[in-house]
XYZ file of C-alpha atoms in Angstrom:
463
model
C 0.000 0.000 0.000
C 1.191 3.510 -0.812
C 2.255 5.209 2.484
C 0.326 8.325 1.462
C -2.908 6.313 1.575
C -2.529 5.835 5.337
C -0.933 9.196 6.160
C -2.695 11.112 8.933
C -1.247 14.491 7.915
C -4.483 15.695 6.303
C -7.076 13.112 7.278
C -6.811 13.258 11.069
C -6.568 17.089 11.431
C -9.412 17.570 8.946
C -11.678 15.085 10.714
C -10.863 16.481 14.154
C -11.536 20.040 12.942
C -14.925 19.053 11.517
C -15.889 17.166 14.678
C -14.790 19.997 16.959
C -16.748 22.587 14.959
C -19.863 20.385 15.129
C -19.430 19.870 18.871
C -18.746 23.541 19.587
C -21.820 24.697 17.672
C -24.093 22.112 19.298
C -22.738 22.828 22.799
C -23.226 26.568 22.209
C -26.864 26.207 21.236
C -28.094 23.279 23.274
C -26.047 22.674 26.449
C -26.566 24.480 29.729
C -26.052 23.708 33.433
C -28.424 21.601 35.474
C -29.790 22.962 38.749
C -26.884 21.592 40.777
C -24.322 23.449 38.654
C -26.293 26.644 38.016
C -25.326 29.630 40.194
C -28.764 31.216 39.739
C -30.397 28.275 41.475
C -28.424 28.790 44.699
C -29.842 30.834 47.593
C -29.771 31.059 51.396
C -31.801 27.829 51.585
C -29.249 25.874 49.554
C -26.992 23.493 51.445
C -23.739 23.134 49.437
C -23.023 19.617 50.678
C -26.417 18.460 49.369
C -25.168 19.144 45.843
C -25.309 16.042 43.657
C -21.586 16.447 42.960
C -20.734 14.864 46.297
C -22.972 11.881 45.594
C -22.012 11.276 41.967
C -18.424 12.447 41.541
C -16.732 9.476 43.300
C -18.417 7.116 40.825
C -17.495 9.369 37.916
C -13.852 9.374 39.026
C -13.795 5.583 39.338
C -15.282 5.057 35.886
C -12.769 7.594 34.511
C -9.944 5.387 35.755
C -11.532 2.357 34.098
C -11.988 4.140 30.772
C -8.623 5.840 30.401
C -6.249 3.698 32.466
C -7.943 0.299 32.654
C -8.999 -0.013 29.014
C -5.894 1.825 27.811
C -3.412 -0.502 29.481
C -5.473 -3.606 28.726
C -5.372 -2.825 25.002
C -1.569 -2.453 25.032
C -0.927 -6.216 25.102
C 0.556 -6.481 21.594
C 4.350 -6.285 21.332
C 4.430 -3.784 18.449
C 1.081 -2.047 19.053
C 1.329 -0.659 22.593
C 1.410 3.004 21.561
C -1.675 2.573 19.391
C -3.600 0.506 21.916
C -3.233 3.123 24.648
C -3.225 6.326 22.612
C -6.051 5.469 20.237
C -8.054 4.451 23.307
C -7.303 7.912 24.767
C -8.364 9.703 21.578
C -11.484 7.624 20.960
C -12.629 7.800 24.589
C -12.233 11.573 24.775
C -14.305 12.151 21.662
C -16.909 9.514 22.572
C -17.666 11.173 25.917
C -18.002 14.631 24.326
C -20.313 13.269 21.640
C -22.368 11.121 24.029
C -23.072 14.120 26.287
C -24.955 15.603 23.346
C -26.597 12.524 21.874
C -27.602 10.878 25.162
C -28.443 14.286 26.566
C -31.072 14.783 23.881
C -32.838 11.573 24.904
C -32.359 11.726 28.676
C -31.650 15.280 29.856
C -33.394 17.499 27.291
C -35.834 20.033 28.689
C -37.086 23.404 27.478
C -34.865 23.250 24.408
C -31.649 22.594 26.343
C -29.544 19.648 27.529
C -29.013 20.196 31.246
C -25.476 19.187 32.156
C -24.299 17.754 35.473
C -21.940 15.042 36.675
C -24.648 12.416 36.172
C -24.525 13.212 32.424
C -20.800 12.497 32.455
C -21.346 9.095 34.079
C -23.930 8.164 31.458
C -21.650 9.418 28.695
C -18.801 7.309 30.025
C -21.007 4.234 29.817
C -21.579 5.072 26.140
C -17.820 5.504 25.822
C -17.276 2.067 27.384
C -19.536 0.618 24.680
C -17.336 2.146 21.979
C -14.107 0.934 23.599
C -15.418 -2.613 23.988
C -16.345 -2.647 20.290
C -12.901 -1.208 19.495
C -11.433 -4.429 20.895
C -12.843 -6.431 17.996
C -10.870 -4.432 15.415
C -7.741 -3.628 17.451
C -4.636 -3.403 15.289
C -6.562 -3.414 12.010
C -7.929 0.134 11.937
C -6.584 3.671 11.770
C -7.407 6.425 14.298
C -9.498 8.081 11.582
C -11.591 4.928 11.265
C -11.948 4.686 15.055
C -13.230 8.267 15.346
C -15.759 7.630 12.584
C -16.760 4.385 14.299
C -17.331 6.270 17.577
C -19.254 9.002 15.744
C -21.675 6.404 14.360
C -21.833 4.000 17.295
C -22.803 6.552 19.944
C -26.096 7.475 18.170
C -26.886 3.814 17.438
C -26.284 3.001 21.097
C -28.160 6.010 22.473
C -31.276 5.311 20.416
C -31.225 1.617 21.367
C -30.683 2.435 25.051
C -33.516 4.971 24.985
C -35.929 2.580 23.271
C -35.106 -0.341 25.564
C -35.316 1.659 28.789
C -38.276 3.865 27.870
C -40.523 1.552 25.880
C -39.554 -2.032 26.682
C -38.606 -1.009 30.254
C -36.194 -3.494 31.712
C -34.157 -4.075 34.851
C -30.508 -3.828 33.831
C -28.575 -2.065 36.587
C -25.138 -3.311 35.494
C -25.745 -2.763 31.787
C -25.569 -6.393 30.698
C -28.120 -5.757 27.948
C -27.631 -2.171 26.849
C -23.853 -1.981 27.410
C -22.197 -5.393 27.148
C -24.455 -7.091 24.608
C -24.770 -3.992 22.446
C -21.019 -3.319 22.456
C -20.210 -6.931 21.675
C -22.530 -7.446 18.731
C -21.857 -3.996 17.297
C -18.136 -4.761 17.322
C -18.708 -8.175 15.761
C -20.821 -6.555 13.037
C -17.998 -4.141 12.233
C -15.283 -6.803 12.149
C -17.492 -9.079 10.032
C -17.559 -6.436 7.295
C -13.851 -5.636 7.729
C -12.915 -9.322 7.440
C -9.290 -9.892 6.363
C -8.802 -13.488 5.152
C -5.008 -13.088 5.106
C -4.998 -12.590 8.885
C -6.808 -15.819 9.738
C -3.521 -17.658 10.109
C -1.954 -14.936 12.226
C 0.424 -12.036 11.569
C 4.124 -11.745 12.263
C 3.524 -8.784 14.586
C 0.470 -10.250 16.303
C 2.562 -11.214 19.321
C 3.032 -10.072 22.885
C 6.159 -9.371 24.933
C 7.161 -9.570 28.568
C 6.598 -5.849 29.128
C 3.412 -5.536 27.056
C 1.806 -8.381 29.008
C 2.713 -6.752 32.323
C 1.184 -3.469 31.162
C -1.965 -5.251 30.027
C -2.389 -7.012 33.374
C -2.023 -3.617 35.044
C -5.050 -2.519 33.003
C -6.907 -5.615 34.164
C -6.157 -4.731 37.779
C -7.512 -1.209 37.362
C -10.697 -2.549 35.772
C -11.006 -5.209 38.475
C -10.617 -2.760 41.356
C -13.079 -0.186 40.039
C -15.699 -2.500 38.498
C -17.951 -2.333 41.601
C -18.342 1.397 40.940
C -19.196 0.723 37.292
C -21.961 -1.722 38.219
C -23.382 0.314 41.091
C -23.108 3.944 39.966
C -26.638 4.210 38.527
C -28.458 1.917 40.953
C -30.852 3.259 43.569
C -28.986 4.758 46.507
C -29.003 2.788 49.730
C -29.383 -0.966 50.031
C -29.587 -1.481 46.234
C -26.233 0.168 45.662
C -24.787 -1.654 48.656
C -25.792 -5.037 47.193
C -24.400 -4.065 43.800
C -20.964 -3.432 45.273
C -21.029 -6.679 47.248
C -22.216 -8.838 44.355
C -19.697 -7.356 41.921
C -16.775 -7.935 44.249
C -17.855 -11.503 45.001
C -18.408 -12.284 41.308
C -15.015 -10.862 40.331
C -13.291 -12.745 43.141
C -14.742 -16.114 42.181
C -14.056 -15.603 38.474
C -10.441 -14.720 39.267
C -9.875 -17.874 41.294
C -11.524 -19.967 38.582
C -9.448 -18.351 35.832
C -6.182 -19.367 37.490
C -7.399 -22.936 37.925
C -8.610 -23.279 34.336
C -5.440 -21.746 32.931
C -3.307 -24.265 34.801
C -5.485 -27.233 33.781
C -5.776 -26.480 30.056
C -2.297 -25.188 29.242
C 0.789 -27.260 28.594
C 2.763 -28.416 31.633
C 0.230 -26.741 33.919
C 1.661 -23.276 33.262
C -0.435 -20.100 33.428
C -1.131 -17.990 30.343
C -1.108 -14.213 30.656
C -4.006 -13.850 28.204
C -6.227 -15.770 30.640
C -5.239 -13.504 33.530
C -5.759 -10.370 31.448
C -9.282 -11.187 30.292
C -10.980 -14.175 31.904
C -10.553 -12.880 35.459
C -12.948 -10.016 34.649
C -15.853 -12.223 33.572
C -17.567 -12.152 36.969
C -18.051 -8.390 36.745
C -20.226 -8.893 33.685
C -22.139 -11.993 34.741
C -23.561 -10.375 37.890
C -24.520 -7.192 36.005
C -28.191 -7.765 35.190
C -29.058 -8.922 38.716
C -26.435 -6.936 40.592
C -28.910 -4.892 42.677
C -31.337 -7.767 43.338
C -31.601 -10.107 46.336
C -29.900 -12.978 44.523
C -27.747 -13.971 47.565
C -23.947 -13.812 47.843
C -23.753 -17.517 46.951
C -25.508 -16.867 43.628
C -23.090 -14.017 42.856
C -20.204 -16.400 43.566
C -21.688 -19.073 41.299
C -22.257 -16.536 38.526
C -18.603 -15.555 38.705
C -17.523 -19.186 38.317
C -19.990 -19.849 35.495
C -19.112 -16.671 33.614
C -15.393 -17.319 33.917
C -15.755 -20.876 32.619
C -17.820 -19.788 29.615
C -15.406 -16.955 28.875
C -12.354 -19.226 29.105
C -13.817 -21.904 26.835
C -14.947 -19.214 24.422
C -11.417 -17.876 24.050
C -10.047 -21.373 23.591
C -12.565 -22.823 21.131
C -15.188 -20.328 19.941
C -12.953 -17.441 18.832
C -10.931 -19.572 16.354
C -14.153 -21.154 15.055
C -15.753 -17.731 14.452
C -12.700 -16.530 12.549
C -12.390 -19.625 10.361
C -16.061 -20.391 9.721
C -18.077 -17.207 10.345
C -15.709 -14.505 8.987
C -15.649 -12.822 12.395
C -12.104 -11.947 13.488
C -12.622 -10.914 17.108
C -9.183 -9.584 17.972
C -9.668 -9.154 21.742
C -12.317 -11.832 22.181
C -15.076 -9.400 23.135
C -17.661 -12.079 22.361
C -16.301 -14.145 25.228
C -15.884 -11.440 27.868
C -18.982 -9.405 26.984
C -21.230 -11.515 24.744
C -21.291 -14.955 26.355
C -21.090 -13.551 29.877
C -23.691 -10.922 29.004
C -26.129 -13.634 27.926
C -25.480 -15.577 31.141
C -26.026 -12.389 33.120
C -29.314 -11.665 31.342
C -30.518 -15.209 31.994
C -29.654 -14.864 35.683
C -31.500 -11.542 35.784
C -34.615 -13.119 34.298
C -34.487 -15.920 36.880
C -34.110 -13.350 39.672
C -37.144 -11.455 38.381
C -39.246 -14.624 38.266
C -38.239 -15.549 41.815
C -38.733 -12.090 43.346
C -41.468 -11.937 45.992
C -42.595 -9.486 48.625
C -41.588 -12.048 51.228
C -37.952 -11.665 50.146
C -37.869 -7.954 49.296
C -40.638 -6.426 51.368
C -42.429 -3.423 49.852
C -39.125 -2.202 48.358
C -39.634 -4.840 45.646
C -41.685 -2.235 43.817
C -38.781 0.216 43.866
C -36.240 -2.286 42.539
C -38.664 -3.733 39.986
C -40.288 -0.394 39.248
C -42.361 -1.681 36.344
C -44.097 -4.187 38.632
C -45.334 -1.328 40.837
C -49.127 -0.829 40.648
C -50.365 1.820 38.198
C -51.671 5.198 39.289
C -55.094 4.924 40.944
C -54.603 1.360 42.125
C -55.541 1.068 45.826
C -52.463 -1.083 46.398
C -50.244 1.795 45.292
C -51.763 4.023 47.971
C -51.102 1.363 50.586
C -47.515 0.933 49.430
C -46.952 4.684 49.589
C -47.764 4.559 53.249
C -44.718 2.312 53.646
C -42.516 3.914 50.964
C -43.383 7.611 50.554
C -42.834 8.839 47.033
C -43.069 5.398 45.432
C -43.621 5.927 41.724
C -46.530 4.378 39.888
C -45.536 1.527 37.612
C -47.114 -0.609 34.935
C -48.476 -3.343 37.166
C -46.564 -6.064 35.342
C -46.393 -9.569 36.745
C -43.043 -11.298 37.190
C -43.701 -13.409 34.097
C -44.574 -10.360 32.001
C -41.434 -8.533 33.084
C -39.341 -11.601 32.242
C -40.768 -11.642 28.720
C -39.930 -7.966 28.297
C -36.361 -8.736 29.368
C -36.148 -11.377 26.626
C -37.548 -8.903 24.099
C -34.927 -6.360 25.123
C -32.121 -8.891 24.624
C -33.152 -9.721 21.053
C -33.902 -6.087 20.207
C -30.502 -4.954 21.465
C -28.562 -7.693 19.658
C -30.405 -7.010 16.390
C -29.939 -3.232 16.604
C -26.266 -3.617 17.493
C -25.540 -6.082 14.695
C -27.264 -3.919 12.079
C -25.508 -0.804 13.350
C -22.168 -2.589 13.315
C -22.596 -3.837 9.753
C -23.590 -0.366 8.524
C -20.616 1.171 10.328
C -18.288 -1.485 8.903
C -19.239 -0.538 5.344
C -18.569 3.124 6.115
C -15.154 2.249 7.579
C -14.205 0.495 4.317
C -14.138 3.837 2.487
C -10.605 4.303 1.065
C -10.292 7.845 2.453
C -10.269 6.600 6.067
C -6.649 5.386 5.987
C -7.248 1.704 6.612
C -3.901 -0.098 7.024
C -2.879 -2.845 4.627
C -2.672 -6.406 5.943
C 1.127 -6.216 6.175
C 0.938 -2.996 8.225
C -1.541 -4.239 10.836
C -0.477 -4.441 14.487
C 2.405 -2.032 13.867
C 2.806 1.288 15.699
C 5.384 2.452 13.156
C 2.615 3.074 10.622
C 1.217 5.975 12.670
C 3.908 6.971 15.201
C 7.489 8.175 15.335
C 9.027 5.256 17.166
C 12.003 5.211 19.563
C 15.221 3.654 18.293
C 14.825 0.546 20.455
C 11.343 -0.255 19.104
C 12.360 -3.381 17.187
C 15.213 -4.478 19.466
C 13.914 -3.999 23.010
C 13.409 -7.302 24.803
C 15.409 -9.224 22.233
C 18.744 -10.745 23.075
């Protein structure tokens, strides 16, 4: 391939300029402060420490670490692609959050012609960003930063519309984002990589290797994700006992999946030796598998079992399913997102449905109608009045039965997968445009295509 066809000299500055002009104009016309950030809303009755900043910012900070440090380091596992893994993650994440504030804001925080901005918007936008970065894992090493920015530009609206439709019209319980985050991100990414299929890479690439230092850096990313995942799963749950359970279940699920990952790695690998790829990815499975039921009364034992089950499915997926998908289905899933987010997401959704079917007032008390808000009686129902005596301010619901809610959960799963796959395929065709600086097969997984490299780039670690 002609080097000028992948040069960023014109393409990247031009795209960034266009995106920044669009963002600046839209922010100027449509974004304002919410009540907690607006000076005009403060008076002598306002208590500064009641500001939502002090409730929401710790979760925002934790998710920030996951997005920029956790994902960034995790994606730096390739020997010759560490710069790109971390830096393209940085670039894509920064843009995705800016763009999601606008797109999600229109659907969730739009009032009187303005998007009202507060820290809670940033948390939601970072979830949209996480979706983009998970999908990025499917095409790691095979795309240019121009392609990744275009992918983020298209994926955020696809995700925001799907999230809005699922939460507003289908109305599901999905505190940890197993449906709208993990499943959407996974099948969107698989749709993109299906279109961008490179048959010459099915048998590997000379630079598709790791090194001692790149593996250490990647495990560091895993540790950051592992430590802060309880905040990710609990940040948007109801405050109080719901959020408390979410933290407990996430930690227990992660702990059991970690223990299981070490055992499986030793059993399945030659001479009983551990593989760094297992430690980098499979240990995180428990954080996903508890997601859909993370705020429910599933019991600590169930959270532990979900961690074990999710880890096992994830491990076997990496070992057997990923090669099968590449050889037979034209899906080259570079980071195995189908294992860590797809398979575990489906297990999580199934566990959530079971938890919904088993939920009773005997287990939850009247707070069942807060956790499962759509099962709350509708306005005017005498039972709602009685419940409000026990839980003041309880919102009217739809009066769904457990079985009805379970069916809506199933509908949301299929709707999300279908929307994600279609969006991914459409985005993949856009990314094939020659002007987006797609690297040739020989140039994949190589930082030197886009970066000025230090003199020891090709010799470091060799002796």
